[in-house]
PDB file of C-alpha atoms and ligand atoms in Angstrom:
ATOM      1  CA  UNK G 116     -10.614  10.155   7.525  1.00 46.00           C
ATOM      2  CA  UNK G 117      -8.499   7.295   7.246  1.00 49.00           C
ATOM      3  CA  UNK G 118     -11.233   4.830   4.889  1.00 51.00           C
ATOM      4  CA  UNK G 119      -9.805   0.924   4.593  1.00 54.00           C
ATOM      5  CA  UNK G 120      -9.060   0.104   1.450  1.00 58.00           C
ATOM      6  CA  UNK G 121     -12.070  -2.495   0.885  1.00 64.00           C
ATOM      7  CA  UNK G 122     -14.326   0.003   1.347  1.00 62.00           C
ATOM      8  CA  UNK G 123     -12.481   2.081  -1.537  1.00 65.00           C
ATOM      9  CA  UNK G 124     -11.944  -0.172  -3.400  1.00 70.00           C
ATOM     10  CA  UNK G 125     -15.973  -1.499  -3.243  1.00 71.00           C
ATOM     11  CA  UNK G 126     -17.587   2.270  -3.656  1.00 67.00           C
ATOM     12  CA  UNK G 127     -15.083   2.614  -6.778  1.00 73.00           C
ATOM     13  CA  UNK G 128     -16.795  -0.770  -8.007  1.00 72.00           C
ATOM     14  CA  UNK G 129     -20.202   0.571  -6.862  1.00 65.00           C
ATOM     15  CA  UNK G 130     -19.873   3.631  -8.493  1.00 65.00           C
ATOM     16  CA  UNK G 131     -18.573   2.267 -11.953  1.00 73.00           C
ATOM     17  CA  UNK G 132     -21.354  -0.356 -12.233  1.00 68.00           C
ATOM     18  CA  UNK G 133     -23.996   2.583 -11.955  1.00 63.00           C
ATOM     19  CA  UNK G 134     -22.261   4.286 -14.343  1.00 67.00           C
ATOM     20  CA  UNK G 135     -22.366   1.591 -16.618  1.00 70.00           C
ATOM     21  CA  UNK G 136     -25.584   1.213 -15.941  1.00 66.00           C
ATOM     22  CA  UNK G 137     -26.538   4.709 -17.163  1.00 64.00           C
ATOM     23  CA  UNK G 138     -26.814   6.447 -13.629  1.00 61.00           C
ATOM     24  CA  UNK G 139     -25.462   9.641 -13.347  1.00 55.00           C
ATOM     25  CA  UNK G 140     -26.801  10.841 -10.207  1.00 53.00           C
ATOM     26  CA  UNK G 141     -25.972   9.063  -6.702  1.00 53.00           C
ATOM     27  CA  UNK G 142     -27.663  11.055  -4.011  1.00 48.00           C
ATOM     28  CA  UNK G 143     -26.150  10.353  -0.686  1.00 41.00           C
ATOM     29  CA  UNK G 144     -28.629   9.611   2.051  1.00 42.00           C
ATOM     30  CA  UNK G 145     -26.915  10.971   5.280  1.00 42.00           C
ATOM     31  CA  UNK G 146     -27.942   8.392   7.122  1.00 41.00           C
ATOM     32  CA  UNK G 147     -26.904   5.696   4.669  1.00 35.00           C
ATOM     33  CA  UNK G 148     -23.142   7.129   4.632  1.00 34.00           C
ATOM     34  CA  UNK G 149     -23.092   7.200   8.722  1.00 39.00           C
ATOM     35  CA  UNK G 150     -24.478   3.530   8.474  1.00 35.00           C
ATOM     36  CA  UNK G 151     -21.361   2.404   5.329  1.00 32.00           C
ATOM     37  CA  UNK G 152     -18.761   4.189   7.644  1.00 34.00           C
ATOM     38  CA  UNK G 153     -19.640   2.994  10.815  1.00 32.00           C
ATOM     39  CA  UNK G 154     -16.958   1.615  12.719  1.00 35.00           C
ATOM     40  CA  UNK G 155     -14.178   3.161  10.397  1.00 37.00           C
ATOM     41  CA  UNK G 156     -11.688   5.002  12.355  1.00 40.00           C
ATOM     42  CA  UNK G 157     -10.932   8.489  12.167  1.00 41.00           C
ATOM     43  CA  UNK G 158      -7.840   9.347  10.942  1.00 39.00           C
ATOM     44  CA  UNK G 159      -4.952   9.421  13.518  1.00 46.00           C
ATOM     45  CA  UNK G 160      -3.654  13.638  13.677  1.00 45.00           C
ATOM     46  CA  UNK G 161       0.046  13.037  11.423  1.00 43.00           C
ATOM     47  CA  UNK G 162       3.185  13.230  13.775  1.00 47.00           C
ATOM     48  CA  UNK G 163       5.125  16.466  14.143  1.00 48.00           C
ATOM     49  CA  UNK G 164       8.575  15.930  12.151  1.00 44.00           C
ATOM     50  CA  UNK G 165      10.969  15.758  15.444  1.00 48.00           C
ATOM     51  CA  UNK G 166      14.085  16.533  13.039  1.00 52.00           C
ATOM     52  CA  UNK G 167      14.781  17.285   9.662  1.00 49.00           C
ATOM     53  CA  UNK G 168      14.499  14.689   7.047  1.00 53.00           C
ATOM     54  CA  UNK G 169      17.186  12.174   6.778  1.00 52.00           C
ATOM     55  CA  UNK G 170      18.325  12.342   2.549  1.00 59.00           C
ATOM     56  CA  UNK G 171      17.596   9.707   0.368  1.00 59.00           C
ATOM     57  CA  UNK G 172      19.045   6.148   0.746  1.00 54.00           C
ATOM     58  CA  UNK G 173      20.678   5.594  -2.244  1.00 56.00           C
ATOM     59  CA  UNK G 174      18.978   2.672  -4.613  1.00 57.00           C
ATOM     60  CA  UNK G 175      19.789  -0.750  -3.792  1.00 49.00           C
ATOM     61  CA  UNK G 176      22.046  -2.466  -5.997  1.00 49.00           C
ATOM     62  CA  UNK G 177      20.239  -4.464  -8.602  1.00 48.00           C
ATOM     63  CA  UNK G 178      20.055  -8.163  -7.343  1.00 46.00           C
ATOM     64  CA  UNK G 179      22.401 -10.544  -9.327  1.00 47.00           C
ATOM     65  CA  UNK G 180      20.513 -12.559 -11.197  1.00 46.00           C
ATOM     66  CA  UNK G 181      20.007 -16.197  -8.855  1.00 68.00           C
ATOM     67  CA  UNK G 182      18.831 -19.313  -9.683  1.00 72.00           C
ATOM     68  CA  UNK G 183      16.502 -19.404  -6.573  1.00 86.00           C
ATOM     69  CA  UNK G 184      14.364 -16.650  -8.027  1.00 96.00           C
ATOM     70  CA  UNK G 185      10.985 -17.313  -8.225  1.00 97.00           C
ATOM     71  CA  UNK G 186      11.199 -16.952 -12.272  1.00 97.00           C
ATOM     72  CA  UNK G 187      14.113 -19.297 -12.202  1.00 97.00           C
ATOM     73  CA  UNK G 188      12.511 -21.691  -9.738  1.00 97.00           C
ATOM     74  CA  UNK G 189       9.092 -22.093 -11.637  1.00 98.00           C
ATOM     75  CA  UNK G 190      10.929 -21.975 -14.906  1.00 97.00           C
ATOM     76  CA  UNK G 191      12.920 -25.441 -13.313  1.00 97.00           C
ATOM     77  CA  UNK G 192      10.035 -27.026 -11.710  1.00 98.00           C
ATOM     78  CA  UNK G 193       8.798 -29.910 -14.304  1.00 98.00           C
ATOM     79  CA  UNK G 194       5.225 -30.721 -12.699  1.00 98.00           C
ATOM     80  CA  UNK G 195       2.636 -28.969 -10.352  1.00 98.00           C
ATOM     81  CA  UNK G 196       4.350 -30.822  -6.979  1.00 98.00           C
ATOM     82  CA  UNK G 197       7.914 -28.905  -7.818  1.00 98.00           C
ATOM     83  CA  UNK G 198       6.066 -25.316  -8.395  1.00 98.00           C
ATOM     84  CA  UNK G 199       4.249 -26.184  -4.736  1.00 98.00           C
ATOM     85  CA  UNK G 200       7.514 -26.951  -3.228  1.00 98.00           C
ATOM     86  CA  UNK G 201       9.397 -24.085  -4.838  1.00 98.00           C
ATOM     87  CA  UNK G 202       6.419 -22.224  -3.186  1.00 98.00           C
ATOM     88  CA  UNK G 203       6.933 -23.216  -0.496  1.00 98.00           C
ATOM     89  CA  UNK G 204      10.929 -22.686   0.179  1.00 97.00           C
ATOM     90  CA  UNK G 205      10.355 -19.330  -1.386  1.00 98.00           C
ATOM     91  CA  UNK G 206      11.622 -16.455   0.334  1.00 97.00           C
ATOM     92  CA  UNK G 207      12.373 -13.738  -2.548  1.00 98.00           C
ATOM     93  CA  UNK G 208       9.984 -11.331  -1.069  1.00 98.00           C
ATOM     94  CA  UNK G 209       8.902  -9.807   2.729  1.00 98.00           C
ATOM     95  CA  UNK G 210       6.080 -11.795   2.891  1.00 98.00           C
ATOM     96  CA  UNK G 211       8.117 -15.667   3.714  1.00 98.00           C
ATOM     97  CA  UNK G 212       8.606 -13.731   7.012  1.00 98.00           C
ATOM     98  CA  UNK G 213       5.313 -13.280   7.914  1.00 98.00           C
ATOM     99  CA  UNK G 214       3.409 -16.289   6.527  1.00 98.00           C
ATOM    100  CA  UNK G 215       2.183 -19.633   8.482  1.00 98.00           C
ATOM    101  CA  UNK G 216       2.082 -21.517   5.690  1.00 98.00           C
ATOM    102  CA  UNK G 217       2.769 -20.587   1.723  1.00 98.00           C
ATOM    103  CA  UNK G 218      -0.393 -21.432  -0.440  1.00 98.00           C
ATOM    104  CA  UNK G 219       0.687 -22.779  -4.115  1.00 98.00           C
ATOM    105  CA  UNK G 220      -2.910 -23.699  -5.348  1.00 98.00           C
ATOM    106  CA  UNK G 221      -4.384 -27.114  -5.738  1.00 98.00           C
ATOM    107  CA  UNK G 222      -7.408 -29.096  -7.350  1.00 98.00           C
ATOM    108  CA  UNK G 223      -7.488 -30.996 -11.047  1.00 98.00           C
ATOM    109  CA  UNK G 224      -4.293 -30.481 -12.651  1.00 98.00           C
ATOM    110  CA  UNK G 225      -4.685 -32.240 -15.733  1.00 98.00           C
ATOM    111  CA  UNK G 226      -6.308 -29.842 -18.167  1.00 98.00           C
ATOM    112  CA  UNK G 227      -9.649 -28.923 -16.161  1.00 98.00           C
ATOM    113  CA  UNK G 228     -12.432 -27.081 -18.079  1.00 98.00           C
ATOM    114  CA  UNK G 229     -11.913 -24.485 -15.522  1.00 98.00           C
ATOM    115  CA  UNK G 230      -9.129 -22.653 -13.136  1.00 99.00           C
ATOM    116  CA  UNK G 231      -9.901 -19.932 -10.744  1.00 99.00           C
ATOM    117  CA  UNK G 232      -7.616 -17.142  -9.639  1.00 99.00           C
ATOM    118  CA  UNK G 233      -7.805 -15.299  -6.901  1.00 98.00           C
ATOM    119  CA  UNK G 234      -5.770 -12.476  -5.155  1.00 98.00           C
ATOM    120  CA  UNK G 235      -3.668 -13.988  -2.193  1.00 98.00           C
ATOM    121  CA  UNK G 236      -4.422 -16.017   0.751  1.00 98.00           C
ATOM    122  CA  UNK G 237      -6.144 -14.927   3.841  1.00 98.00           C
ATOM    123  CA  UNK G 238      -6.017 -15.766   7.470  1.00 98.00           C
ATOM    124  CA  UNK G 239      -7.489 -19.111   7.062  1.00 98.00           C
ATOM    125  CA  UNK G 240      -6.068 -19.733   4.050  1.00 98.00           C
ATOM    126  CA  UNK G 241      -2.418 -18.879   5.350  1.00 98.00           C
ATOM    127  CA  UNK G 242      -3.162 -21.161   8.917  1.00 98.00           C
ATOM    128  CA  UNK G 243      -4.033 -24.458   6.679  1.00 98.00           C
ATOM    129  CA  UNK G 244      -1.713 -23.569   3.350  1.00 98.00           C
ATOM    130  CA  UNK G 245      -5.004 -24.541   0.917  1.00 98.00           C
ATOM    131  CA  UNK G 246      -7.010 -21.147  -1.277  1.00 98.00           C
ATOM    132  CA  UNK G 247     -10.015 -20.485  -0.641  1.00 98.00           C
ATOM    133  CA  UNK G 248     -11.183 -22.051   2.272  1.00 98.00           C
ATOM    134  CA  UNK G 249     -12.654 -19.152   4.267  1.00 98.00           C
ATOM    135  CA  UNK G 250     -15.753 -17.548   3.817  1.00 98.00           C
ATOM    136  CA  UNK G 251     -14.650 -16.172   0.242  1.00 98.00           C
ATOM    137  CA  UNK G 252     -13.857 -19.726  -0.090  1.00 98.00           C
ATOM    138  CA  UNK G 253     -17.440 -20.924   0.819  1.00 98.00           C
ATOM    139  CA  UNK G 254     -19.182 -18.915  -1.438  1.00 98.00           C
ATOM    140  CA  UNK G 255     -16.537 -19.701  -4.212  1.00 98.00           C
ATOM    141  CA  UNK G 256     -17.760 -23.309  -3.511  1.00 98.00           C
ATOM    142  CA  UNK G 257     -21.036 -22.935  -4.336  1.00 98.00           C
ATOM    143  CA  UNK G 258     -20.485 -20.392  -7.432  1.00 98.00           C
ATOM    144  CA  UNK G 259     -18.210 -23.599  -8.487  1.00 98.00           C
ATOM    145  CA  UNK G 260     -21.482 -25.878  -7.699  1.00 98.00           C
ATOM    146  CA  UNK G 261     -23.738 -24.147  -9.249  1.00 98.00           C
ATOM    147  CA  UNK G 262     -21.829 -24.692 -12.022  1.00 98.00           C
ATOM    148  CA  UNK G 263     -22.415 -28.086 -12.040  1.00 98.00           C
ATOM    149  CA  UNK G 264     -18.517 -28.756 -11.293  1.00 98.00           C
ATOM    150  CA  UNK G 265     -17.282 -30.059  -7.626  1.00 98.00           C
ATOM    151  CA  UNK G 266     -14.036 -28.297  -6.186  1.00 98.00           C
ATOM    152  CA  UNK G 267     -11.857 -31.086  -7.029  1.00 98.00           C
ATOM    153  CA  UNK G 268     -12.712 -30.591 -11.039  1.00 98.00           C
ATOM    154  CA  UNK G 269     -10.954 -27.048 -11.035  1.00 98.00           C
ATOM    155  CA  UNK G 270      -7.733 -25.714  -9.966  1.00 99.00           C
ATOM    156  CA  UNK G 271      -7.641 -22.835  -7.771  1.00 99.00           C
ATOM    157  CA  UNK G 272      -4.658 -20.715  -7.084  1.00 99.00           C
ATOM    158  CA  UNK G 273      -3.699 -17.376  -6.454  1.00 98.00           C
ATOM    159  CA  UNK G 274      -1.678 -14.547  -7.674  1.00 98.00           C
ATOM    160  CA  UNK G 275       0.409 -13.999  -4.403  1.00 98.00           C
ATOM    161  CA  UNK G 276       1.375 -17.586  -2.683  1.00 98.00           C
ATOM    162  CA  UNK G 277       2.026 -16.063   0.912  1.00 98.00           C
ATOM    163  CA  UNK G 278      -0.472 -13.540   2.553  1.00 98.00           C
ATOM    164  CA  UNK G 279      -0.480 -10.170   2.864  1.00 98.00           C
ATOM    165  CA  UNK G 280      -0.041  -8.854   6.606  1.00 98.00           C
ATOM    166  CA  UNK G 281      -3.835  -7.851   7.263  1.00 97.00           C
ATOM    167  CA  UNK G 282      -5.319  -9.098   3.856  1.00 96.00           C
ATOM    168  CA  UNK G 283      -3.810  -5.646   2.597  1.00 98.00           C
ATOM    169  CA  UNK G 284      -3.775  -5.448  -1.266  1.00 97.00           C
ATOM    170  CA  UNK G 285      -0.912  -7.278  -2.730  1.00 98.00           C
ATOM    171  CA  UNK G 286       1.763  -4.795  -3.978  1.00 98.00           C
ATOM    172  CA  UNK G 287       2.662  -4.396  -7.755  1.00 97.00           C
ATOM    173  CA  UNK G 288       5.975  -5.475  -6.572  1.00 97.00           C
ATOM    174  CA  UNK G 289       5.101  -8.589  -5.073  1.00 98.00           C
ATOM    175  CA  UNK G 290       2.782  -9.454  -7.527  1.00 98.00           C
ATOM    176  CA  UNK G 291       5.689  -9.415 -10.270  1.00 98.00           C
ATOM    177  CA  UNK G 292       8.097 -11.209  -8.188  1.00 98.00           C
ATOM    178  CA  UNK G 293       5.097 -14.179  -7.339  1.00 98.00           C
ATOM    179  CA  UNK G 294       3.308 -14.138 -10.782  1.00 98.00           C
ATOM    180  CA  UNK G 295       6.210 -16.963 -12.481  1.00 98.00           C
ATOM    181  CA  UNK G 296       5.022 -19.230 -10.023  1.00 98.00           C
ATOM    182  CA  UNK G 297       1.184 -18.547 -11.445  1.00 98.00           C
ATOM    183  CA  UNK G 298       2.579 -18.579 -14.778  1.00 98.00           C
ATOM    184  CA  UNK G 299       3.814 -22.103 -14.863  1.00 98.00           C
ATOM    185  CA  UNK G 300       0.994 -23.357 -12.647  1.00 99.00           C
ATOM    186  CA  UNK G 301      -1.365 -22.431 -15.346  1.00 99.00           C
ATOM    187  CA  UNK G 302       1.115 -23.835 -17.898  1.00 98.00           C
ATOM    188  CA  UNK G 303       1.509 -27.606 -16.736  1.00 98.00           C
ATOM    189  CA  UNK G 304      -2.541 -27.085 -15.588  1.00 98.00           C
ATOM    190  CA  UNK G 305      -3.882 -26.582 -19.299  1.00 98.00           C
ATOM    191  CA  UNK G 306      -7.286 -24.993 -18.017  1.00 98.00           C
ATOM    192  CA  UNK G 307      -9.826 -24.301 -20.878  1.00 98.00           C
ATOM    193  CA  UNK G 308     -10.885 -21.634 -19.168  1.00 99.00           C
ATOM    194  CA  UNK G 309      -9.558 -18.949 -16.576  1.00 99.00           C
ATOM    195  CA  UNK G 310     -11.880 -17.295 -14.132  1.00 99.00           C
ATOM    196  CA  UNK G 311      -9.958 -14.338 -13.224  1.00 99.00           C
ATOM    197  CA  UNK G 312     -11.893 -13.491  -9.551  1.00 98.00           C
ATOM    198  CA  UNK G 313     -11.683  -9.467  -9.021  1.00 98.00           C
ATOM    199  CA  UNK G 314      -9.088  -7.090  -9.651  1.00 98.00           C
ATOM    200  CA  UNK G 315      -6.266  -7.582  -8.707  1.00 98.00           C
ATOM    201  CA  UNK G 316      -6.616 -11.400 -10.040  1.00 98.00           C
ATOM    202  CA  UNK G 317      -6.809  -9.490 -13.585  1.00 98.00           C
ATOM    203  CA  UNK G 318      -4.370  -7.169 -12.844  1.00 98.00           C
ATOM    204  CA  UNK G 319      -2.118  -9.623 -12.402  1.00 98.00           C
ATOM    205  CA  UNK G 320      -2.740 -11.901 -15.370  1.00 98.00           C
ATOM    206  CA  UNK G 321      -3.024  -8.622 -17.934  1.00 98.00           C
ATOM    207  CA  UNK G 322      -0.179  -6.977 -16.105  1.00 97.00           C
ATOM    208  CA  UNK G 323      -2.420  -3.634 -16.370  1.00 97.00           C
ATOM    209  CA  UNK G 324      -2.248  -2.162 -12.772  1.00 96.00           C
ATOM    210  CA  UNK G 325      -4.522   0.070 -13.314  1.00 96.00           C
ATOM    211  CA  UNK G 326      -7.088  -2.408 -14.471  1.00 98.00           C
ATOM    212  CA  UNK G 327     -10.256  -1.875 -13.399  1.00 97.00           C
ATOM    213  CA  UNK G 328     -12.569  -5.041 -12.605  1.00 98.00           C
ATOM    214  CA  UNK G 329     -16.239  -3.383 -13.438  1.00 96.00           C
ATOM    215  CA  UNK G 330     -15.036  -2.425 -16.630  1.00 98.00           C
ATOM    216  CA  UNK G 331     -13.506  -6.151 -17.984  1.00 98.00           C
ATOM    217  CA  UNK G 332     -15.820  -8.197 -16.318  1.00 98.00           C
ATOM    218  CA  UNK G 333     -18.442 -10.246 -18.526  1.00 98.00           C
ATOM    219  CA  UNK G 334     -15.997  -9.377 -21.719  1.00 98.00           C
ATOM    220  CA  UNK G 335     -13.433 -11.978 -22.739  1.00 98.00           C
ATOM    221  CA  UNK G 336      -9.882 -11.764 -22.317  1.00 98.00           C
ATOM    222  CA  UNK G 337      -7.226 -13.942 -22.861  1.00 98.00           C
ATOM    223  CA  UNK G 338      -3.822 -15.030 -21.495  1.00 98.00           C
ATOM    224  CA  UNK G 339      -0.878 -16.999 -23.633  1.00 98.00           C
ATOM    225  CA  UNK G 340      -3.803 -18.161 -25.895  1.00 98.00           C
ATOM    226  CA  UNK G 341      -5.893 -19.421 -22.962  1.00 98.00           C
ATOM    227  CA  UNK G 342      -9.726 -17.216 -22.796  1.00 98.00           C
ATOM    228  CA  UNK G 343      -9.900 -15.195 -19.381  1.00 98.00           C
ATOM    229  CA  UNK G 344     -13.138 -13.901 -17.964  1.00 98.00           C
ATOM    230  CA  UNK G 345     -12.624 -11.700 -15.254  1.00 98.00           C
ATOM    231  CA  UNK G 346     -15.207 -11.208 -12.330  1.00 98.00           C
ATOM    232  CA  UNK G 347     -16.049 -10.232  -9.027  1.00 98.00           C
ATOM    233  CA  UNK G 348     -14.407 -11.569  -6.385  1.00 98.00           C
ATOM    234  CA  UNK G 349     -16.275 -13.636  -3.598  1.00 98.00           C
ATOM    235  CA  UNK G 350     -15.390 -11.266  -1.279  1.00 98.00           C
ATOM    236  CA  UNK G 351     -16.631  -8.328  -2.811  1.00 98.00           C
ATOM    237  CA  UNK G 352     -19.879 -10.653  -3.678  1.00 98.00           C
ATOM    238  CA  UNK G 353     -20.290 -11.157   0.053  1.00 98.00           C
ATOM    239  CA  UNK G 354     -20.052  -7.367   0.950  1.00 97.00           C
ATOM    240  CA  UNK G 355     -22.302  -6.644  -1.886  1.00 98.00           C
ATOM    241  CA  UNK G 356     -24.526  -9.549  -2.428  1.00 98.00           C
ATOM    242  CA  UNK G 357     -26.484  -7.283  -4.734  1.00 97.00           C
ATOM    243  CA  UNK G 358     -23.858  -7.906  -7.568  1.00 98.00           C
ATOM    244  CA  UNK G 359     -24.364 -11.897  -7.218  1.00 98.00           C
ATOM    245  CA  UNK G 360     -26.634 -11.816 -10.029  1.00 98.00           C
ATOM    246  CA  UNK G 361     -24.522  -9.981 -12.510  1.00 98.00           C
ATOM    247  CA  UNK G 362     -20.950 -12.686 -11.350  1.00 98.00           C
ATOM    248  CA  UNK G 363     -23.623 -15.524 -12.236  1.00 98.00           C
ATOM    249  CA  UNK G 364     -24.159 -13.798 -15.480  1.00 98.00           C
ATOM    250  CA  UNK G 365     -20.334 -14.008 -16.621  1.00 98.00           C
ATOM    251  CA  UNK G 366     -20.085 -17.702 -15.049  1.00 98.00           C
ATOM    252  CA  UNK G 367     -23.106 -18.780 -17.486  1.00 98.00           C
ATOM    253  CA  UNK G 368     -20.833 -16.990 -19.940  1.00 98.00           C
ATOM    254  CA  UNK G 369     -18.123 -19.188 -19.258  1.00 98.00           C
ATOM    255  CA  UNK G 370     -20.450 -22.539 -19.326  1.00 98.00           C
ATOM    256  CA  UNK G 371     -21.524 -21.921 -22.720  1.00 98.00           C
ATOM    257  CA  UNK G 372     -17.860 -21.259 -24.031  1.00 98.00           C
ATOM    258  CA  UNK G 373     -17.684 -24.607 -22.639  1.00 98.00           C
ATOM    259  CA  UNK G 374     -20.520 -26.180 -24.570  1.00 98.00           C
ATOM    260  CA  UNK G 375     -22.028 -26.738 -20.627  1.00 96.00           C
ATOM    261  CA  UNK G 376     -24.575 -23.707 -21.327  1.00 84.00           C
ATOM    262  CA  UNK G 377     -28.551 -24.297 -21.115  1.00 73.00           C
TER     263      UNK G 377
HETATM  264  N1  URA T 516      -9.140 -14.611  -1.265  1.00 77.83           N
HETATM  265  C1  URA T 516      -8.329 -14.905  -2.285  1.00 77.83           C
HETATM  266  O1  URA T 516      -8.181 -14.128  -3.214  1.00 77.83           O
HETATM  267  N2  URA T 516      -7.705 -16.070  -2.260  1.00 77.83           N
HETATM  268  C2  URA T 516      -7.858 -16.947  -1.296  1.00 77.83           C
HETATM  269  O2  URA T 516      -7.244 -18.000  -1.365  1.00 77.83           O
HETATM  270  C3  URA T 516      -8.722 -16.624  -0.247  1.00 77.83           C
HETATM  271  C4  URA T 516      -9.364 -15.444  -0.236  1.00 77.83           C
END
């Protein structure tokens, strides 16, 4: 059965915050399982090879080092306007092909308590070139209000600038080419604080891969000297609702690191 990759990726969370939690025993309700994999489609039968396989392209030549790399262009760009326009003329990876618009990040660049990262844009996100204004976005508003901040007090950005076709997961690939871009962003920006929103946001920022969100989140990390506290992503929070109470928990966490705690 061919499962999307949210779903994965939400029972892995799932099952390592029960863990966690001391639970070693998950018995699966039958009718529970039907009702979680409703609507997924079954896997499509493989094609039959037609002819033998063609051999191995040889590897592509290793690309000369260019000054319009993203590395090179965020290393050049002197203030959060050049980064967004290097962004936005970027076309070092598959993705300028596909995107509407390229989405560099915005909100308080001038040393903000607090800067949220996020995985890549989505469909809205990619139509209006802004993060986080979908319904991830929504609920990332209000986890920002009930922090007593408005959107405009915190930067937002992502890890990939351009969207992945079908909100797929970034690739480790892309995310090394984008991440300079990130990088400087979150140099000139000076947060006090990074919220690192779900994996691959972590991922990113640690350069672990295999990081694995359930595990980090709620325990400080840090990045180039600045503290990091990794946690779910909206997305997963509006799939799961359930775990709202727990993301709250590492936000307070954050607040109090901040002096802002009750
Ligand atoms: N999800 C993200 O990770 N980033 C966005 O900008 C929107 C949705």
């Amino acid at each position: 059965m061919n499962v999307p990759r949210d779903i994965l990726a939400d029972l892995r969370t799932h099952l390592e915050v029960e863990i966690q939690a001391g639970r070693r025993r998950a018995p699966i309700d039958p009718a529970v399982a039907q009702d979680f994999l409703l609507g997924v489609a079954p896997a499509a039968p493989a094609p039959a090879p037609t002819r033998p396989a063609a051999p191995p392209a040889p590897p592509a030549p290793a690309p000369a080092a260019s000054a319009s790399t993203p590395s090179a262009l965020a290393a050049a760009a002197p203030d959060l306007a050049a980064v967004a326009a290097a962004v936005a003329g970027c076309g070092a990876c598959a993705l300028a092909a596909t995107r509407t618009k390229a989405v560099p990040g915005e909100g308080n660049g001038t040393g903000p308590d607090v800067m949220f990262v996020g995985e890549a844009p989505g469909a809205d996100e990619d139509l209006q070139g802004r993060p986080f204004v979908g319904r991830a976005g929504q609920l990332l508003d209000k986890m920002i209000a009930a922090m007593g901040y408005a959107r405009a007090d915190v930067f937002i950005a992502n890890i990939l600038k351009c969207r992945p076709p079908g909100n797929r997961t970034p690739t480790p690939d892309e995310m090394s080419v984008c991440i300079p871009f990130l990088k400087r962003q979150i140099a000139l920006v000076r947060p006090k604080a990074i919220v690192a929103l779900g994996a691959t946001a972590w991922r990113g920022l640690s350069g672990d891969p295999g990081a694995s969100i359930s595990r980090v989140r709620g325990i400080w990390q840090s990045f180039e000297g600045i503290p990091v506290m990794p946690t779910f992503h909206p997305a997963y929070l509006l799939r799961c609702p359930s775990a709202k109470r727990t993301a709250w928990e590492d936000l307070k966490l954050v607040l109090a690191r901040l002096g802002r705690g009750t």
